[in-house]
Short mmCIF file of C-alpha atoms and ligand atoms in Angstrom, two decimals:
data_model
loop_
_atom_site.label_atom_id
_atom_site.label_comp_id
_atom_site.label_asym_id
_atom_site.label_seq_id
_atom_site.Cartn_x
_atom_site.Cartn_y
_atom_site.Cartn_z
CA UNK A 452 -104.93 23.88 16.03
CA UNK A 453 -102.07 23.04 17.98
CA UNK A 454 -98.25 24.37 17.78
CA UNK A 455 -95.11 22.90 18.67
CA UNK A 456 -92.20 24.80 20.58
CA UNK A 457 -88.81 23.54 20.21
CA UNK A 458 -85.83 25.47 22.77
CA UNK A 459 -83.28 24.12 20.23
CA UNK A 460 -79.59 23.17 20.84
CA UNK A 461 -79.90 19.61 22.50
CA UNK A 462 -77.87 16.70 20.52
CA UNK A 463 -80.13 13.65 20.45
CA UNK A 464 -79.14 10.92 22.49
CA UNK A 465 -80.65 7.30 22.13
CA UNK A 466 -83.01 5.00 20.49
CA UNK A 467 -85.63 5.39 18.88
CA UNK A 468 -88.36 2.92 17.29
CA UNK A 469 -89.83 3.32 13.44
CA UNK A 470 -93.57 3.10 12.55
CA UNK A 471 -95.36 1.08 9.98
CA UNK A 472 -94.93 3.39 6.26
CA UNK A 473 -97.50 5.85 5.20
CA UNK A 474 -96.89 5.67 1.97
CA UNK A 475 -97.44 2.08 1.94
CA UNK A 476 -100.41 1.66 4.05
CA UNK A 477 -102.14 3.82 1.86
CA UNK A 478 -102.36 1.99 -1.39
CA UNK A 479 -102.64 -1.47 0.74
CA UNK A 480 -105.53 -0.20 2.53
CA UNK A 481 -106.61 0.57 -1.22
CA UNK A 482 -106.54 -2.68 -2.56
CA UNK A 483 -108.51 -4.55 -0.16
CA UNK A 484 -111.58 -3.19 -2.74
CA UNK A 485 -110.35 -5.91 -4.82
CA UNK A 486 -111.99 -8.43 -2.86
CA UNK A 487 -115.41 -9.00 -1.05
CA UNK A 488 -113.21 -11.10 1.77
CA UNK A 489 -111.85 -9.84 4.56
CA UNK A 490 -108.18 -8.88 5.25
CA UNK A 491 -106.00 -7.93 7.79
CA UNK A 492 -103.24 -4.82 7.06
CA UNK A 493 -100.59 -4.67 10.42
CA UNK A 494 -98.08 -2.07 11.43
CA UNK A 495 -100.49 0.84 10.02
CA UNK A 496 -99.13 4.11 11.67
CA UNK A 497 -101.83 6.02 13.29
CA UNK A 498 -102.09 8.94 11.44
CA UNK A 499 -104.90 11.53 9.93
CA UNK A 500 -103.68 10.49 6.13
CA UNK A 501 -104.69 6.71 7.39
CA UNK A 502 -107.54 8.04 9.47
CA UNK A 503 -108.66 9.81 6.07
CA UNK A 504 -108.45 6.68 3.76
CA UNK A 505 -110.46 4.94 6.63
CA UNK A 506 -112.93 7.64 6.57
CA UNK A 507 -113.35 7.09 2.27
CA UNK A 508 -114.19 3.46 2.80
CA UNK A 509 -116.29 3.82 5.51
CA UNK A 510 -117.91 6.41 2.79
CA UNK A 511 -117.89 3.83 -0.26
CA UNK A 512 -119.83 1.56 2.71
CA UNK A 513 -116.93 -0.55 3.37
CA UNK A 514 -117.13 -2.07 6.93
CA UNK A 515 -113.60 -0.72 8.23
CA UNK A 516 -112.52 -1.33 11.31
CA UNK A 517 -109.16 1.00 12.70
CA UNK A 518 -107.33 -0.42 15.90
CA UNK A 519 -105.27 2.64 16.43
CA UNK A 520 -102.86 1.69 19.40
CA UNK A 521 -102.59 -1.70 17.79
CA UNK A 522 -101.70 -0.05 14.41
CA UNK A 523 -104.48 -2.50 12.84
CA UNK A 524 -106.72 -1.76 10.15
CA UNK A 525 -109.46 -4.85 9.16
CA UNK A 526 -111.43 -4.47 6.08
CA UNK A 527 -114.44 -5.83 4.61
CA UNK A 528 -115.09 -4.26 0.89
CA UNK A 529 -118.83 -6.49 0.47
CA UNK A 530 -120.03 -4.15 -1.77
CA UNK A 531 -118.46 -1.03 -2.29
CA UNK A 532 -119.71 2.29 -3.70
CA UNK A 533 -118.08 4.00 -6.72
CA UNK A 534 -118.05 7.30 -5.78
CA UNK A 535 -115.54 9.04 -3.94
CA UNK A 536 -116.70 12.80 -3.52
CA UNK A 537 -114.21 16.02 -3.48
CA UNK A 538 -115.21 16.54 0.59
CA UNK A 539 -113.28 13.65 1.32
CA UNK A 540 -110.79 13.37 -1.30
CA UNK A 541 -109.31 16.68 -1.32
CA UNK A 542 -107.93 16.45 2.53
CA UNK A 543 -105.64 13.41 1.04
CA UNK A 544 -104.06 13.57 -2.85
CA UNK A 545 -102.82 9.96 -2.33
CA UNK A 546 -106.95 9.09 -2.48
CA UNK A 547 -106.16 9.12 -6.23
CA UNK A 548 -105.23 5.95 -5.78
CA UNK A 549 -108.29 4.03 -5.16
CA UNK A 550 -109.33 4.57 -8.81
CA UNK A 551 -107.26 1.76 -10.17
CA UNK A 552 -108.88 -1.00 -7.37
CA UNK A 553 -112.91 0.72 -8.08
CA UNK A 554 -112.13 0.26 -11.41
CA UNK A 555 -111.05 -3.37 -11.51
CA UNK A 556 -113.80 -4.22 -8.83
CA UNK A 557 -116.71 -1.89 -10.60
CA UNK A 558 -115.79 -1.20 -13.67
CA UNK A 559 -117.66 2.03 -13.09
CA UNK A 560 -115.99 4.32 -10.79
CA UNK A 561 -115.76 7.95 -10.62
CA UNK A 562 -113.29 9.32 -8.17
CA UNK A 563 -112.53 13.44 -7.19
CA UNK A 564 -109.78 14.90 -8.52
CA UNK A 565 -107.90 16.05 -5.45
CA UNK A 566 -106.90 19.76 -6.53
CA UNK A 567 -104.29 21.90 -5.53
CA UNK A 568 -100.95 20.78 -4.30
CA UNK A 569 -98.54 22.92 -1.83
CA UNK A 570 -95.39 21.18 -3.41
CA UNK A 571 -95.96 21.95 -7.33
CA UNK A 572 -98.15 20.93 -9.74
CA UNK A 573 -99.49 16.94 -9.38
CA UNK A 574 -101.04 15.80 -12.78
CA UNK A 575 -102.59 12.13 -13.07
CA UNK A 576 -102.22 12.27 -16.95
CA UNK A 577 -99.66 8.81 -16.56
CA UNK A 578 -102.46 7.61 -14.49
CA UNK A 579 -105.19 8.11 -17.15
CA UNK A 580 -102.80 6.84 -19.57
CA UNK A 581 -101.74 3.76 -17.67
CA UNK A 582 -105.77 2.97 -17.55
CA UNK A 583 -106.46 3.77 -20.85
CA UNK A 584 -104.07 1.30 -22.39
CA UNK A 585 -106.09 -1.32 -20.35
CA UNK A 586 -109.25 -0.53 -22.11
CA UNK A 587 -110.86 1.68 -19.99
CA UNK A 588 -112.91 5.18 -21.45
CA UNK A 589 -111.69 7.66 -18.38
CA UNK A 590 -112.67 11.48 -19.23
CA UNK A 591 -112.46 14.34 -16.51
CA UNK A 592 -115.65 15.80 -16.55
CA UNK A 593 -117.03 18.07 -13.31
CA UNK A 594 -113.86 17.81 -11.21
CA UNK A 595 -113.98 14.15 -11.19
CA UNK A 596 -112.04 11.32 -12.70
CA UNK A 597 -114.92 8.63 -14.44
CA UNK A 598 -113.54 5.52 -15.45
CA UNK A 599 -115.56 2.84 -16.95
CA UNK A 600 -115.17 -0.44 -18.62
CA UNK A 601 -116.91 -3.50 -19.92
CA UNK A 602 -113.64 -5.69 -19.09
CA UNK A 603 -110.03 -4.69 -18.89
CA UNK A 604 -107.50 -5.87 -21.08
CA UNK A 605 -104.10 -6.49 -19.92
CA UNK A 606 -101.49 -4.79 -22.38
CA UNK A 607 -97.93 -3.29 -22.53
CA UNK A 608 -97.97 -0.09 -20.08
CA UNK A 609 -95.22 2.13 -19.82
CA UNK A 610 -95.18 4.29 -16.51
CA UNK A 611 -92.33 6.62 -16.88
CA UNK A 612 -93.70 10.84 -17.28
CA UNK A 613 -91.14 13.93 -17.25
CA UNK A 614 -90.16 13.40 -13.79
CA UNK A 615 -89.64 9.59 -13.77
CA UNK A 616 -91.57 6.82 -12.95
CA UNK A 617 -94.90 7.88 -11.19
CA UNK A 618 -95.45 5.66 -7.74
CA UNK A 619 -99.21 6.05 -7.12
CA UNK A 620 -99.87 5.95 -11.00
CA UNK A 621 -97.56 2.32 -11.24
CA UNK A 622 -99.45 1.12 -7.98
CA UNK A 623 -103.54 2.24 -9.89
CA UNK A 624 -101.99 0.28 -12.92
CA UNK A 625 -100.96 -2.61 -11.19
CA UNK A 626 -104.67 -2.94 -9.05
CA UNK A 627 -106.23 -2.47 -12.00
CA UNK A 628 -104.17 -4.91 -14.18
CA UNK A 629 -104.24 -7.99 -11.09
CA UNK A 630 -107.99 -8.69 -12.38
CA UNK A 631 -107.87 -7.84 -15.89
CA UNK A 632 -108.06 -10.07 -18.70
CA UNK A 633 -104.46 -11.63 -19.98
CA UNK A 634 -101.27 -10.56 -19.25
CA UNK A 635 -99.90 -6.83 -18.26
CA UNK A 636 -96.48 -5.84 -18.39
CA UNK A 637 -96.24 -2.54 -16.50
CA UNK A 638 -92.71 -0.94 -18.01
CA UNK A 639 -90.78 1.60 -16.57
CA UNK A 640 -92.70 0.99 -13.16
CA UNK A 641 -91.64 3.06 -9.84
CA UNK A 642 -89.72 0.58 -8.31
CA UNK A 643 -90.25 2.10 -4.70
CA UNK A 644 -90.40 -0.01 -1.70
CA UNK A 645 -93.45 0.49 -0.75
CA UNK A 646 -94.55 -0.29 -4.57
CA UNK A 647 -92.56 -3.38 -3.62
CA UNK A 648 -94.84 -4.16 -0.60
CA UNK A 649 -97.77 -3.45 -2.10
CA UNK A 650 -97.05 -5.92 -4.68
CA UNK A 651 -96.11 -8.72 -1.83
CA UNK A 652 -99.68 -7.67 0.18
CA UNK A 653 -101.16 -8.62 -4.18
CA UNK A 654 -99.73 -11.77 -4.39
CA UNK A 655 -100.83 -12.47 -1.10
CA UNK A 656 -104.59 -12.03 -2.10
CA UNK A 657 -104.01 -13.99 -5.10
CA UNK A 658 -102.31 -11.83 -7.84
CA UNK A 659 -100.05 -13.21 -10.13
CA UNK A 660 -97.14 -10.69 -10.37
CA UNK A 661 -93.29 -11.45 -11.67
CA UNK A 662 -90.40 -8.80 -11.25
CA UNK A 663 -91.18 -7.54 -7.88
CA UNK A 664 -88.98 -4.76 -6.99
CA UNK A 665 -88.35 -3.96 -10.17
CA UNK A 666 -89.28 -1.68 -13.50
CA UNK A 667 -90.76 -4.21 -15.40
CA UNK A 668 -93.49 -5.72 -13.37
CA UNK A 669 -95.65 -9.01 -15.32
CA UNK A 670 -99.07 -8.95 -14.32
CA UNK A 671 -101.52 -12.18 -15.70
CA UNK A 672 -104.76 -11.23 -14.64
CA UNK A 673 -107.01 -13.37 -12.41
CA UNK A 674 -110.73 -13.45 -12.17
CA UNK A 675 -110.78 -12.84 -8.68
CA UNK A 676 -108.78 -12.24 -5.42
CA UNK A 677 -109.04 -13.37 -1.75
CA UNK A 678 -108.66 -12.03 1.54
CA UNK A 679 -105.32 -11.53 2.96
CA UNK A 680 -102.52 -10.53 5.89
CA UNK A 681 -100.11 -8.19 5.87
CA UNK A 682 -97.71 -6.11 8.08
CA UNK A 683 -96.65 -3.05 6.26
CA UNK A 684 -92.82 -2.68 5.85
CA UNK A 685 -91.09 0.57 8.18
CA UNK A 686 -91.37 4.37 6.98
CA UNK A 687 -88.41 4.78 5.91
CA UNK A 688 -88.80 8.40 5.51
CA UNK A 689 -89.40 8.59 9.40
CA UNK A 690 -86.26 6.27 9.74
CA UNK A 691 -84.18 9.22 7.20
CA UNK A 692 -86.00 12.21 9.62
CA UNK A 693 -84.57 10.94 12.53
CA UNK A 694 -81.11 9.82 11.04
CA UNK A 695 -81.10 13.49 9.71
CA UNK A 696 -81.85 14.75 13.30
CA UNK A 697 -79.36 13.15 14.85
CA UNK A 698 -76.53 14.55 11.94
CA UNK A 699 -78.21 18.00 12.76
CA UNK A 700 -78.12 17.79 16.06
CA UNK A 701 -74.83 16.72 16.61
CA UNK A 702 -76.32 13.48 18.40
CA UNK A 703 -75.77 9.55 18.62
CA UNK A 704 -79.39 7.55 18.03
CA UNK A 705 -80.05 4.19 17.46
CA UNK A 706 -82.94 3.66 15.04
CA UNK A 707 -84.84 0.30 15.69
CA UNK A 708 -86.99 -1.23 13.18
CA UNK A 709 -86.00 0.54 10.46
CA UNK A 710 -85.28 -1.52 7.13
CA UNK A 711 -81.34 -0.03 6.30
CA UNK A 712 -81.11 -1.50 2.77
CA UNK A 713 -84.28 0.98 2.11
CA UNK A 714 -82.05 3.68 3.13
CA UNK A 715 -78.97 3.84 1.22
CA UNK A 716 -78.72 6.94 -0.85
CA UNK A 717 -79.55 8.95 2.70
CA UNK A 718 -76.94 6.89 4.47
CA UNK A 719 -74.43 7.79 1.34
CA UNK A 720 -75.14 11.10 1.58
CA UNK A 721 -74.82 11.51 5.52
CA UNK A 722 -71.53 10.20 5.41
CA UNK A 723 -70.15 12.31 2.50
CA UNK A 724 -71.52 15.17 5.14
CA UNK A 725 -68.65 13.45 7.56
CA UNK A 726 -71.35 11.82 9.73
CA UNK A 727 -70.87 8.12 11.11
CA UNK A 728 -74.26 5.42 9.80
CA UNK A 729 -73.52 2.05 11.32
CA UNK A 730 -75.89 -0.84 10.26
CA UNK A 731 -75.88 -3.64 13.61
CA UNK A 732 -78.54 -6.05 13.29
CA UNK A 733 -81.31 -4.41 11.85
CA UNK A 734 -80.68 -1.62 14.20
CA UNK A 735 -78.89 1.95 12.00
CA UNK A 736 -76.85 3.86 14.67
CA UNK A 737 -76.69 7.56 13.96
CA UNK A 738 -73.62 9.79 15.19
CA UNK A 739 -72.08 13.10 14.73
CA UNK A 740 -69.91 15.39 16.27
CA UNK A 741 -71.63 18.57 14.65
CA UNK A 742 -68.78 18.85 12.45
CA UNK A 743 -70.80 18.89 8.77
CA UNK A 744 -69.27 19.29 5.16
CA UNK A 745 -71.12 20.30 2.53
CA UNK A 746 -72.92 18.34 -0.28
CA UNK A 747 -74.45 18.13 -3.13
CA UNK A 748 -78.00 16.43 -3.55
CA UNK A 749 -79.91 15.56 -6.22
CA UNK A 750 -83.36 14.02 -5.26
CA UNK A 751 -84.65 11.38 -7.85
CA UNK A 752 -86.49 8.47 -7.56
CA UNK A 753 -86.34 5.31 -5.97
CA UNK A 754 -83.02 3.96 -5.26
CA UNK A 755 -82.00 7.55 -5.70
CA UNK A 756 -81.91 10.41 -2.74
CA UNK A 757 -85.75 10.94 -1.94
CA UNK A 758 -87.88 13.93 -2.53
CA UNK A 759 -89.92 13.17 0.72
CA UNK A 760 -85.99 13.70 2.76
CA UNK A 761 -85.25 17.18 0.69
CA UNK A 762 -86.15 19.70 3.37
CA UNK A 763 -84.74 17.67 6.29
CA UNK A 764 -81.42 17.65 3.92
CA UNK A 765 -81.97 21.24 3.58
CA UNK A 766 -82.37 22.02 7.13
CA UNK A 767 -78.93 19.73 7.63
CA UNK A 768 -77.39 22.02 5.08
CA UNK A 769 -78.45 25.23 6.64
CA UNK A 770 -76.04 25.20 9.25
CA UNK A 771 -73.42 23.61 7.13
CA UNK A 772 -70.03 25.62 6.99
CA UNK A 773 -70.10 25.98 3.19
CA UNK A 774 -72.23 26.08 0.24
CA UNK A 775 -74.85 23.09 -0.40
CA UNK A 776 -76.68 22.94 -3.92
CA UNK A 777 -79.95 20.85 -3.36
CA UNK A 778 -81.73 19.77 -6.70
CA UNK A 779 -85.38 18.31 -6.90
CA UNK A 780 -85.91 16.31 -10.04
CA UNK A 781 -89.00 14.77 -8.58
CA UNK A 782 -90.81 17.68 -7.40
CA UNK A 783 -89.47 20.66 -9.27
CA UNK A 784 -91.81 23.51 -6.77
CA UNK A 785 -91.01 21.74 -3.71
CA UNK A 786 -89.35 24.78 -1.80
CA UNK A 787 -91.84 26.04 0.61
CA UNK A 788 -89.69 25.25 3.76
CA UNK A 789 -86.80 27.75 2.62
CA UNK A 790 -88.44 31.03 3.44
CA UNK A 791 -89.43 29.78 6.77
CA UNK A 792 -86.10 28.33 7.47
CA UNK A 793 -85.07 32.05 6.16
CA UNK A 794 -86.50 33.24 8.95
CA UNK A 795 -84.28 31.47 10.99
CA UNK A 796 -81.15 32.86 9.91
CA UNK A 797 -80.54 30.54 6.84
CA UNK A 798 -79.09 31.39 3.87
CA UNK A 799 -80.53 30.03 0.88
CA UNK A 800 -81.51 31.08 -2.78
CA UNK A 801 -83.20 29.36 -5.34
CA UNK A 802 -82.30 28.93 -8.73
CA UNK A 803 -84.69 27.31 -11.04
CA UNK A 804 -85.09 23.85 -9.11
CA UNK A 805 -82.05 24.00 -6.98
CA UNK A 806 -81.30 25.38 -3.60
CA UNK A 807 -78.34 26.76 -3.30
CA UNK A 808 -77.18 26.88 0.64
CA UNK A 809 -74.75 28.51 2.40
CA UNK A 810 -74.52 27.36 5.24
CA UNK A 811 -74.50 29.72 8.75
CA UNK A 812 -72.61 28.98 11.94
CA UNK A 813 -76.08 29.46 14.31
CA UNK A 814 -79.77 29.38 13.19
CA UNK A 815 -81.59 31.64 15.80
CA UNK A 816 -85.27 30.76 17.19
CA UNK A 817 -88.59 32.24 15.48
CA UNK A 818 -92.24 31.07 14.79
CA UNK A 819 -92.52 29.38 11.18
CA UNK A 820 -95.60 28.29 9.48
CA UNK A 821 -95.44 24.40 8.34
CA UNK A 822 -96.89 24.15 4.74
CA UNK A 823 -96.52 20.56 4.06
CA UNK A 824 -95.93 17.55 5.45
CA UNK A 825 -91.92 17.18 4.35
CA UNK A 826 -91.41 20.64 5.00
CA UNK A 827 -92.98 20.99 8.79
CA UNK A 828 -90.27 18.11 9.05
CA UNK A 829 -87.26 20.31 7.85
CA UNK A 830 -88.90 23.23 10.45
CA UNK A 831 -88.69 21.00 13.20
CA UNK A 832 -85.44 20.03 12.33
CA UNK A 833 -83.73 23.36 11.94
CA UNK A 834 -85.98 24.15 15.20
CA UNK A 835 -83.38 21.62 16.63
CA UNK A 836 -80.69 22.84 15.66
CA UNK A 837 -81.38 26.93 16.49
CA UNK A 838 -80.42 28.87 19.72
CA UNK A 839 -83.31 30.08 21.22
CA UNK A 840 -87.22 28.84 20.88
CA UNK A 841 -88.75 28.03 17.54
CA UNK A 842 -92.69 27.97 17.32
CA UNK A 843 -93.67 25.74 14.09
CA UNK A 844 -97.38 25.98 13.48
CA UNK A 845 -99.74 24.28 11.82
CA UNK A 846 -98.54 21.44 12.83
CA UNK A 847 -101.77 18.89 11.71
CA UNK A 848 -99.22 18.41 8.68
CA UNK A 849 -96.51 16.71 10.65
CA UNK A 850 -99.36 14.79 12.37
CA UNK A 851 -100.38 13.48 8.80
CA UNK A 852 -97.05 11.68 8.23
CA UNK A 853 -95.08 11.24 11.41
CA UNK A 854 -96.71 9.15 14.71
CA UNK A 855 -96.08 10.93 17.92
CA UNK A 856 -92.58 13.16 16.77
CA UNK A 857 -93.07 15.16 19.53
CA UNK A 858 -92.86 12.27 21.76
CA UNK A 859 -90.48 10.23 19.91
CA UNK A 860 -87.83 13.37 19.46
CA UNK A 861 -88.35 14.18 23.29
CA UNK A 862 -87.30 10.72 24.41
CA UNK A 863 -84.36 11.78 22.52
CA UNK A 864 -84.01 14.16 24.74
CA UNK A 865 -85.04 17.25 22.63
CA UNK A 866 -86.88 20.10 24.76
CA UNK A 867 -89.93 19.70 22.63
CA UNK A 868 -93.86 20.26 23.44
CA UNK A 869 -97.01 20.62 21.59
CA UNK A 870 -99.34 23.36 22.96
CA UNK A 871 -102.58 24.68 21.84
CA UNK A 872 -102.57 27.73 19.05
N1 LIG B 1090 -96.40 13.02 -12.37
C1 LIG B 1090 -96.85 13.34 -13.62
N2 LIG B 1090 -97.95 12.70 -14.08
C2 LIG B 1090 -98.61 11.77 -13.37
C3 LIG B 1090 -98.14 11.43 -12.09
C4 LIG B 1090 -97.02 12.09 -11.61
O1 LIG B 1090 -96.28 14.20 -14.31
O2 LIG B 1090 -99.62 11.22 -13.84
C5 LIG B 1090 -95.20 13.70 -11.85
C6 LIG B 1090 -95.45 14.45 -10.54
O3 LIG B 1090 -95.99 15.71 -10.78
C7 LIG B 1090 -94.06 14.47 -9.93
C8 LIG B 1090 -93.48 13.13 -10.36
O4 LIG B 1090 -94.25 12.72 -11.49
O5 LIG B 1090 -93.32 15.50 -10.52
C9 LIG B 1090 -93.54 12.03 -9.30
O6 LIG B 1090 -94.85 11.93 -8.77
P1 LIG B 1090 -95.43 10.56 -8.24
O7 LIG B 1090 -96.67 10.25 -9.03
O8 LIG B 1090 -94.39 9.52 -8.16
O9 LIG B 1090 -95.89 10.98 -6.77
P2 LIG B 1090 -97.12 10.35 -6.00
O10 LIG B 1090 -97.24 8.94 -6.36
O11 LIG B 1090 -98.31 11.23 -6.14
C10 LIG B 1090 -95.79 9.50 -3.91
C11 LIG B 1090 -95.77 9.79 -2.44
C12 LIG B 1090 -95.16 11.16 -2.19
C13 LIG B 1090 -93.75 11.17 -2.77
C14 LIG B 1090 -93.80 10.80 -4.26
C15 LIG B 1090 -92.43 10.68 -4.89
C16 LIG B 1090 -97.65 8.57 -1.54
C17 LIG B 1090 -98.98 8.60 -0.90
N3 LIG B 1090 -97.14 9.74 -1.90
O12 LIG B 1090 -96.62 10.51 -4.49
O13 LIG B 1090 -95.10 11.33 -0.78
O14 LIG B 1090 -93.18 12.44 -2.61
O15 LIG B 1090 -94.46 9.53 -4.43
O16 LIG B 1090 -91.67 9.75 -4.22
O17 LIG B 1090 -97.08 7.51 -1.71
C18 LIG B 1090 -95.09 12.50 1.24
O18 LIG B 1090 -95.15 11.41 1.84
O19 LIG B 1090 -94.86 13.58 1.85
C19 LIG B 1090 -95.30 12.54 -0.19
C20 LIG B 1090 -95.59 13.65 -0.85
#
C-alpha cells in the first residue's frame, strides 16, 4: 500500500490539465455490450475503477483492449457472458450498472449486488423498479441481482427516489430501454453530464433518444445497435478538486480542458467564499488571496452543488474564519472525512446531515486514514492547507478516481510525494 506525505502551506501556482470523467467512462464502457461491433471509447482516465470495469468484461469474455497512456479503451462484446460474480463486482459499486446493457443484450443476466458502501446506504430499488416497468421479472436471490425477459417493453419510467433522481439507475434504464420494444419515456431522469454523454456515445451506436440533457429523456427502441467512437467529456469533479485547491491554498491555477459550463454551482459557491473563477477560452483560472468567507452548501443533484465536491468544500471550510453549515441531500452518511480532518485541528460537528464548521485560523499536520474516494480528496486538501506534514493513507482510493494527483498537484508546486506504507 502506498501513502502520500504532504509538508502543507504552499499556494498553488499554475496550470494544470483535466482527465477524461470517471463517472462517465464507466457506464460508456458499459454499453458497448449492446453491440457485437466494435467501438472505440477516448479520453478514458487511467484509473483502478476503469482498470476494474476492464477486468469484468474481460470476465464476461469480452475481447477488451486498455491503452493506458493513450487513455483508450477498444471493445469487442461478440458474445458476452451473463454473469458478473461478487469477486469482481464488489471492488467497484458503479458495476451495477452493466445490468441494464446484459439485460437488453441477454435478456438473462444475473449481476452481484455490490454490498457495503463507506458513504451510507446505496439501494438499487429505483433500479429494479426502472427494469421492472420494462417487463423484466428481476428478484434478488443469493446476493445477486437476476433479471430476465422474453422482450422488453418500452413504457413510462419515472426515476426520481428519496434523494432525487438516481444517475446509474437513469443510465441501466436508458441501456435497457435503447433496444426494447416501442417507445420509453424515462421521467424524472438524472440529468447529469455524464448521463448527458452517455446518451451522445447511444445515439452514436444507433439509439434513438430525444431530450438529451434533460429529465424527460424519449427512448424508441431499436432492434439493434452498431459500433461506435467516442471521447469522454472532462471530470469535472477533478476540474472542482483542483479549483478547490487553489481557493484553499491561497493559489492562482489555470485549469485546461475542463468543460466550465459543467461547473457552475462550484464556481457560484467559490466566489460567494470571496475567491476570483475566471472562464478564458475554455481555460477556468483559479485565484485567491487566502482571505475565505464562510458559506453555506447544500449538495443536490445535477445542476446543483455536487455530493462528489462535499469534502473538498469541507476541507475549504475548515480553515474558514467563521462558521460553515454543509448539507448532503444526496448522500445523507457521507461524513467520514470529518474525524480525520478533526485530527487536524478542525472544528466540525455534525448534526443530522449537516456539518456544521467553524472554521480555525491553522490546521496542523498528522497521519489520516482515507476512507473513500471523495473524502481522501478533502484529506489531501486540508493536507495542503496545514503547517507541518500530513501522512494520508490508504491512498488506492484517490488512485480510483483521480490520474496522477500527486503529480499533477506537485507541478503546482505542492511539496507532495507518494511513498511506500
Ligand atoms: N438511491 C436510492 N435508490 C436507488 C438508487 C439510488 O435510494 O435505486 C439513492 C442513493 O442511496 C443516494 C441517491 O439516491 O442517496 C443518489 O444516488 P445515485 O444512484 O444517483 O448514485 P450512483 O448513481 O450510484 C453516481 C456516481 C457517484 C455520485 C452519485 C451522485 C458513478 C459511477 N457514481 O453514483 O460518484 O456520488 O452518482 O452524484 O457515476 C464518486 O465518484 O466518488 C461517486 C461516489
Amino acid at each position: 500500500m502506498e501513502k502520500i506525505i504532504i509538508s502543507g502551506g504552499n499556494p498553488l501556482r499554475g496550470t494544470v490539465q483535466i482527465s477524461g470523467s470517471k463517472n462517465a467512462a464507466l457506464p460508456i464502457i458499459a454499453a458497448t455490450l449492446l453491440t457485437s461491433e466494435p467501438c472505440v471509447i477516448r479520453g478514458v482516465p487511467n484509473l483502478s475503477d476503469i482498470q476494474f470495469m476492464c477486468d469484468i468484461l474481460r470476465w464476461l469474455s469480452v475481447k477488451v483492449e486498455h491503452h493506458k497512456t493513450e487513455g483508450v479503451v477498444e471493445v469487442r462484446a461478440g458474445h458476452p457472458l451473463g454473469v458478473a460474480p461478487y469477486e469482481l463486482v464488489r471492488k467497484m459499486r458503479a458495476s451495477v450498472c452493466l445490468l441494464g446493457p446484459l439485460l437488453a443484450r441477454l435478456h438473462n443476466c444475473k449481476v452481484s449486488l455490490p454490498g457495503g458502501c463507506v458513504i451510507g446506504d446505496r439501494p438499487i430499488d429505483q433500479h429494479i423498479k426502472g427494469l421492472k416497468r420494462l417487463g423484466a421479472d428481476v428478484v434478488v436471490e443469493n446476493g445477486y441481482v437476476h433479471a430476465r425477459c422474453n422482450e422488453l417493453i418500452g413504457n413510462d419510467v419515472f426515476m426520481g427516489g428519496r434523494f432525487g433522481s438516481t444517475v446509474l439507475g437513469t443510465a441501466n434504464v436508458l441501456m435497457a430501454a435503447v433496444l426494447a420494444t416501442g417507445t420509453t419515456w424515462i421521467e424524472g431522469a438524472a440529468c447529469e453530464p455524464e448521463i448527458e454523454d452517455l446518451v451522445n456515445f447511444l445515439i452514436k451506436m444507433g439509439a434513438k433518444i430525444k431530450g438529451i440533457g434533460g429529465h424527460m429523456l424519449e427512448v424508441e427502441g431499436v432492434t439493434e445497435l452498431h459500433g461506435a467512437e467516442h471521447t469522454v467529456i472532462p471530470d469535472r469533479i477533478e476540474a472542482g478538486t483542483f479549483m478547490a485547491a487553489a481557493a484553499i491554498t491561497g493559489g492562482d491555477v489555470e485549469i485546461h480542458g475542463a468543460r466550465a459550463e459543467h461547473l457552475s454551482a462550484v464556481r457560484d459557491k467559490l466566489e460567494e467564499c470571496g475567491v476570483t473563477v475566471e472562464r478564458n477560452n475554455g481555460t477556468i483560472r483559479v485565484r485567491s488571496n487566502g482571505d475565505l468567507k464562510p458559506v453555506d452548501v447544500i449538495t443536490m443533484p445535477y445542476p446543483g452543488f455536487p455530493t462528489d465536491m462535499q469534502a473538498q468544500m469541507s476541507a475549504m471550510m475548515t480553515v474558514t474564519p467563521g462558521i460553515s453549515v454543509i448539507t448532503e441531500k444526496v448522500f445523507p452518511n457521507r461524513f467520514m472525512h470529518i474525524s480525520e480532518m478533526a485530527r487536524l485541528g478542525a472544528d466540525v460537528s455534525l448534526e443530522g446531515a449537516s456539518a456544521i464548521v467553524k472554521g480555525v485560523k491553522r490546521l496542523s499536520g498528522a497521519p489520516v486514514m482515507a476512507s473513500d474516494l471523495r473524502a481522501s480528496a478533502g484529506l489531501v486538501l486540508a493536507g495542503l492547507a496545514a503547517d507541518g506534514e500530513t501522512e494520508v493513507n490508504r491512498i488506492y482510493h484517490v488512485d480510483r478516481g483521480y490520474e496522477r494527483i500527486d503529480q499533477k498537484l506537485r507541478l503546482l508546486g505542492a511539496k507532495i510525494e507518494r511513498v511506500a506504507e
